[in-house]
Coordinates of C-alpha atoms in Angstrom, one line a residue:
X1 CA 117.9 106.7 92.3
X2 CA 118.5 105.9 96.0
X3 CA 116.6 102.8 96.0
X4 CA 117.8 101.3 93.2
X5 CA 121.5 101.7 94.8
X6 CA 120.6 100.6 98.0
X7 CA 119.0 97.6 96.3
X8 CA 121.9 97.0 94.1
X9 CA 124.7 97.1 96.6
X10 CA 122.6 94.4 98.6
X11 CA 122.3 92.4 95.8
X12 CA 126.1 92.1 94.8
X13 CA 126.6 91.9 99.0
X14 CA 124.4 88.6 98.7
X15 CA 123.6 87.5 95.1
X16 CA 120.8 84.8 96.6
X17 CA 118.9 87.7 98.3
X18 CA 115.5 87.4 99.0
X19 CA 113.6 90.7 97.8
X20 CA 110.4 91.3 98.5
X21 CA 109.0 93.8 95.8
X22 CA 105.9 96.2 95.7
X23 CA 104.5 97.3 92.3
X24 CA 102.9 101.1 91.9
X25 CA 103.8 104.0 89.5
X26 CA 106.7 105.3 92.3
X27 CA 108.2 101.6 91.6
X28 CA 108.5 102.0 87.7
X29 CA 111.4 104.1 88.2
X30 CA 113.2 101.6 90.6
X31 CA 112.7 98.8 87.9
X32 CA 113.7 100.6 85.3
X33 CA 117.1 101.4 86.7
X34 CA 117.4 98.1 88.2
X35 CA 117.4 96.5 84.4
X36 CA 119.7 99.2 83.2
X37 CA 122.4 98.2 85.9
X38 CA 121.8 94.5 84.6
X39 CA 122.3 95.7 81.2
X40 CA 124.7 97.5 81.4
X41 CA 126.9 97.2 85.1
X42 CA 126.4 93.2 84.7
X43 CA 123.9 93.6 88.1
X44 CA 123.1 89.6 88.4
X45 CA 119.8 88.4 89.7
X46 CA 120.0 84.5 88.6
X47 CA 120.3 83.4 92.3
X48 CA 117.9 85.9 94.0
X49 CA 114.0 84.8 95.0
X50 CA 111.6 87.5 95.1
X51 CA 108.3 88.1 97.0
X52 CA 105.4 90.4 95.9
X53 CA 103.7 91.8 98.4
X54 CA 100.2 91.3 96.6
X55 CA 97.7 90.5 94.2
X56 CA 94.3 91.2 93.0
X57 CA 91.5 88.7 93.9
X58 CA 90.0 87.4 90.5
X59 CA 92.5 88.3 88.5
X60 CA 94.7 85.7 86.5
X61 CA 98.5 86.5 86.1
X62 CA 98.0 86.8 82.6
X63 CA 95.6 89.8 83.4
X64 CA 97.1 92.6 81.8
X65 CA 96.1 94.7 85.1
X66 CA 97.4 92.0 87.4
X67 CA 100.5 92.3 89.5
X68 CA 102.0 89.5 88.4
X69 CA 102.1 90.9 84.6
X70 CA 103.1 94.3 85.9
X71 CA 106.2 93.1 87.5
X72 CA 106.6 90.6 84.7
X73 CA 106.9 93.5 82.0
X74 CA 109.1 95.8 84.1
X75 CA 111.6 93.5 85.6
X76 CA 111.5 89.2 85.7
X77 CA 111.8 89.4 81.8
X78 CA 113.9 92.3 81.2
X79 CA 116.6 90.4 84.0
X80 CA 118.1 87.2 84.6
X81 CA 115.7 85.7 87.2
X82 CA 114.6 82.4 86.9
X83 CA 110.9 82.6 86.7
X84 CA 111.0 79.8 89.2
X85 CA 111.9 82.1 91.6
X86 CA 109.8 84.6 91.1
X87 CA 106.4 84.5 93.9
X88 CA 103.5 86.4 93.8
X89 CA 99.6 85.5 95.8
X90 CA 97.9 83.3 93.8
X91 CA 94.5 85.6 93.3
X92 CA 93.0 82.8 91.3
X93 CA 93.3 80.0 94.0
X94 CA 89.6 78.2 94.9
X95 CA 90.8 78.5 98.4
X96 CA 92.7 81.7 99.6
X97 CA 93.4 80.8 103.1
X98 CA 95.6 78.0 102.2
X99 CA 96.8 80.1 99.3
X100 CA 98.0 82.4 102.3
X101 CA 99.5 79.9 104.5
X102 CA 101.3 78.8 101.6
X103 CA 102.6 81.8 101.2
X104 CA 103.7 82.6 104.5
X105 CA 105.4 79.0 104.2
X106 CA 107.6 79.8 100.9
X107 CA 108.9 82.7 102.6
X108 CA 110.0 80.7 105.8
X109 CA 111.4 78.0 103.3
X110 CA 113.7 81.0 101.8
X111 CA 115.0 82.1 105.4
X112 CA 112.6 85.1 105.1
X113 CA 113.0 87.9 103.3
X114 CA 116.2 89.9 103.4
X115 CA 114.9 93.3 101.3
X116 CA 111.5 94.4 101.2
X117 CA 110.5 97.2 98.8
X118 CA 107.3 99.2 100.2
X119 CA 104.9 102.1 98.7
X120 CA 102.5 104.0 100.5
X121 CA 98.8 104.6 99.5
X122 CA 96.9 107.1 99.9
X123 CA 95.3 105.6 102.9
X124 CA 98.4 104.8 105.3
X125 CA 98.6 101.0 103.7
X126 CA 101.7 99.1 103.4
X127 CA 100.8 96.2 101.2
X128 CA 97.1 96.0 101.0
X129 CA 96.9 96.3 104.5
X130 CA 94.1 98.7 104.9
X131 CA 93.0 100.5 108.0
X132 CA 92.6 98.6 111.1
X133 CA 94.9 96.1 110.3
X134 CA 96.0 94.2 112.8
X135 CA 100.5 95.1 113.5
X136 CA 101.1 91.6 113.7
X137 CA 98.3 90.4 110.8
X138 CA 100.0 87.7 108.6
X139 CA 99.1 86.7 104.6
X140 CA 95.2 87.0 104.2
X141 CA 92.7 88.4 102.2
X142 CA 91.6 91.7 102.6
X143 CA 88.8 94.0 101.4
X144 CA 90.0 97.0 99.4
X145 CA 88.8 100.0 101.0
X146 CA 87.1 103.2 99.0
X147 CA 90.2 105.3 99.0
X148 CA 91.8 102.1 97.7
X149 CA 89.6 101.5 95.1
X150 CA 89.4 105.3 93.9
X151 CA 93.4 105.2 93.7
X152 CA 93.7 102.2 91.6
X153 CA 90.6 103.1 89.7
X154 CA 92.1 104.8 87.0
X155 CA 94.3 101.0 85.9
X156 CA 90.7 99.4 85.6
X157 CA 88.7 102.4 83.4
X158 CA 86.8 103.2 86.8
X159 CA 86.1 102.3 90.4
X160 CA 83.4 99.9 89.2
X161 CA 85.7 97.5 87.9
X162 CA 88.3 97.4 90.3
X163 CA 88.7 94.3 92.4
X164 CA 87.0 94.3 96.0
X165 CA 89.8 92.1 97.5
X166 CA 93.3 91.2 97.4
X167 CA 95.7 88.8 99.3
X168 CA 98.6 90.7 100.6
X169 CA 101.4 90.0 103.2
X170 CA 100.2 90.7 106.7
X171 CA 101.8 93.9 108.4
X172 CA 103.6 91.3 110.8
X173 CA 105.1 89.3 107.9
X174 CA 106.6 92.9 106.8
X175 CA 107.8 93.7 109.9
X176 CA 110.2 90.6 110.0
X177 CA 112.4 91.1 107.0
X178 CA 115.5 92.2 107.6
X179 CA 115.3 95.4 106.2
X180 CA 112.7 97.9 104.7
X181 CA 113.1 100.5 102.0
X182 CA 109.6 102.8 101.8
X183 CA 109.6 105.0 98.7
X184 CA 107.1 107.4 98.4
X185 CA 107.2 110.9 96.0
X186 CA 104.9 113.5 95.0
X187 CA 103.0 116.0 97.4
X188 CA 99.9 114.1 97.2
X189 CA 102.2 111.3 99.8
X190 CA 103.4 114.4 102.2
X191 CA 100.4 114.1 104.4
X192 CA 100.4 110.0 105.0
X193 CA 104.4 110.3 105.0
X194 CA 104.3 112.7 107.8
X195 CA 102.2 110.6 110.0
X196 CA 103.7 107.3 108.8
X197 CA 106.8 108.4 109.9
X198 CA 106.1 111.2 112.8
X199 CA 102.7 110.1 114.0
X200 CA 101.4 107.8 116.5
X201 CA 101.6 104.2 116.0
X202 CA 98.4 103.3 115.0
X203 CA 96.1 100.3 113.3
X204 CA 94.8 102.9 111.2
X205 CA 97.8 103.8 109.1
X206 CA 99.6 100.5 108.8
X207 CA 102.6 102.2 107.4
X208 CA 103.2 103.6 110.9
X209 CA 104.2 99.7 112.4
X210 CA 107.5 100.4 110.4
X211 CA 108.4 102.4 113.3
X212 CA 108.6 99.5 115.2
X213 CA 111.4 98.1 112.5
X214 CA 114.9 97.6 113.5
X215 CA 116.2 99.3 110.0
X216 CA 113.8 100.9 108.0
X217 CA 114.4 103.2 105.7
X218 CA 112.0 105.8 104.0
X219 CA 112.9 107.4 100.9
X220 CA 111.1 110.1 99.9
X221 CA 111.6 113.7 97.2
X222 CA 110.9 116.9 98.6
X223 CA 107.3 117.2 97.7
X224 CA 106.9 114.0 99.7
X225 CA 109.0 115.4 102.7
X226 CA 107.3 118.8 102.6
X227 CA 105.1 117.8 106.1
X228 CA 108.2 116.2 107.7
X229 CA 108.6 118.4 111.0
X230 CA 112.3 117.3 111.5
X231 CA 113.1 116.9 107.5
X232 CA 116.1 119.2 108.1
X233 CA 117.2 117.0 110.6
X234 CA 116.6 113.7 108.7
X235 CA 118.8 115.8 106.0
X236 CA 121.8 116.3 108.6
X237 CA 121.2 112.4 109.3
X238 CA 122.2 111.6 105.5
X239 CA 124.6 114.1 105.2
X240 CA 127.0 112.6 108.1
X241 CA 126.1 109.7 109.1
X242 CA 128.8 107.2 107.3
X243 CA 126.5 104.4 106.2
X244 CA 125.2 107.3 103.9
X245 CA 128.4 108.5 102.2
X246 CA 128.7 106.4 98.8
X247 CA 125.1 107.6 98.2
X248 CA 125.6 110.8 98.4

């Protein structure tokens, strides 16, 4: 997969990268390749630092529907990361406003984040940043909106039971990583993609901000491309531009 190259090459370009990761079905994929590459092509991670976008409010990282155990199970232990190094939100902390700060802090103390993974929900979000958040919002709580909580309701055995809140990176924190790989697949992502990437800029879909980013890549199959207007241009784009020649 793509993303798991592009992610790769950066990581033997600069084996104390700083990735930020996002969690989500469409990421299984790009974990799963990522540990067969450590397996078996020797990919190293013992120097990067990662950086989770999110977490759950209320929910201990021993939670079996918590981010930090999904991104346990599917890469920190299948790879060579010291767990040290490893930072997610603490959902758990008595206060979540220094929780944030202290957030924002570890990734400053890193030199920022060189990588960051993204998904797209149903609702425009990058991150947890639901609609209306602000394009230069930092790490914070946020309410989960209803399309939010329908989407992930299916993790928790029903809407009732998922979280209300999570503290997620703020769309401005995402803006200032050096670089920004979306992934997004499936038809039911062709309708957000094509206003993520061809609409207005616009509180609304957070995702659209990442128009504003210097070098950001979406990646994206053809279900998820079917409501591109220019898709047969963005396909000329990868077929001759050179930066895009040892993927192809």
């Amino acid at each position: 997969m793509l993303v798991a190259r592009l992610i790769e090459k950066a990581l033997r370009a600069n084996p104390s990268l700083v990735l930020g990761l996002a969690t989500g079905r469409t990421m299984e994929a790009v974990y799963r390749i990522l540990v067969r590459m450590h397996r078996e092509q020797n990919l190293d991670f013992s120097l990067c630092r990662t950086f989770n976008l999110d977490e759950y409010v209320g929910l201990a990282a021993d939670d079996a529907r918590s981010y930090r155990h999904y991104m346990n199970q599917r890469l920190f232990n299948q790879v060579n990361l010291d767990p040290r190094s490893t930072h997610l939100p603490d959902g758990m902390a008595v206060n979540l406003e220094a929780e944030s700060k202290a957030y924002e802090e570890k990734i400053k103390r890193c030199g920022g984040i060189d990588l960051q993974l993204l998904g797209l929900g149903q609702a425009g979000h990058i991150g947890f940043n639901e609609p209306l958040s602000a394009l230069h919002s930092r790490t914070r709580v946020k309410a989960l909106s209803p399309v939010t909580i329908e989407q992930n309701a299916q993790f928790f055995g029903g809407a009732q039971n998922v979280p209300r809140r999570a503290v997620t990176m703020g769309v401005g924190t995402i803006l200032e990583c050096n670089r920004c790989v979306l992934l997004a697949t499936g038809v039911s992502k062709a309708e957000v993609i094509a206003k993520a990437v061809e609409g207005p800029i616009t509180s609304m879909i957070s995702a659209t901000a990442l128009q504003l980013h210097a070098r950001c890549t979406v990646v994206v199959d053809e279900a998820a491309a079917s409501k591109l207007q220019a898709a047969d241009y963005y396909r000329w784009i990868f077929a001759n531009e050179p930066e895009w020649e040892e993927f192809r």
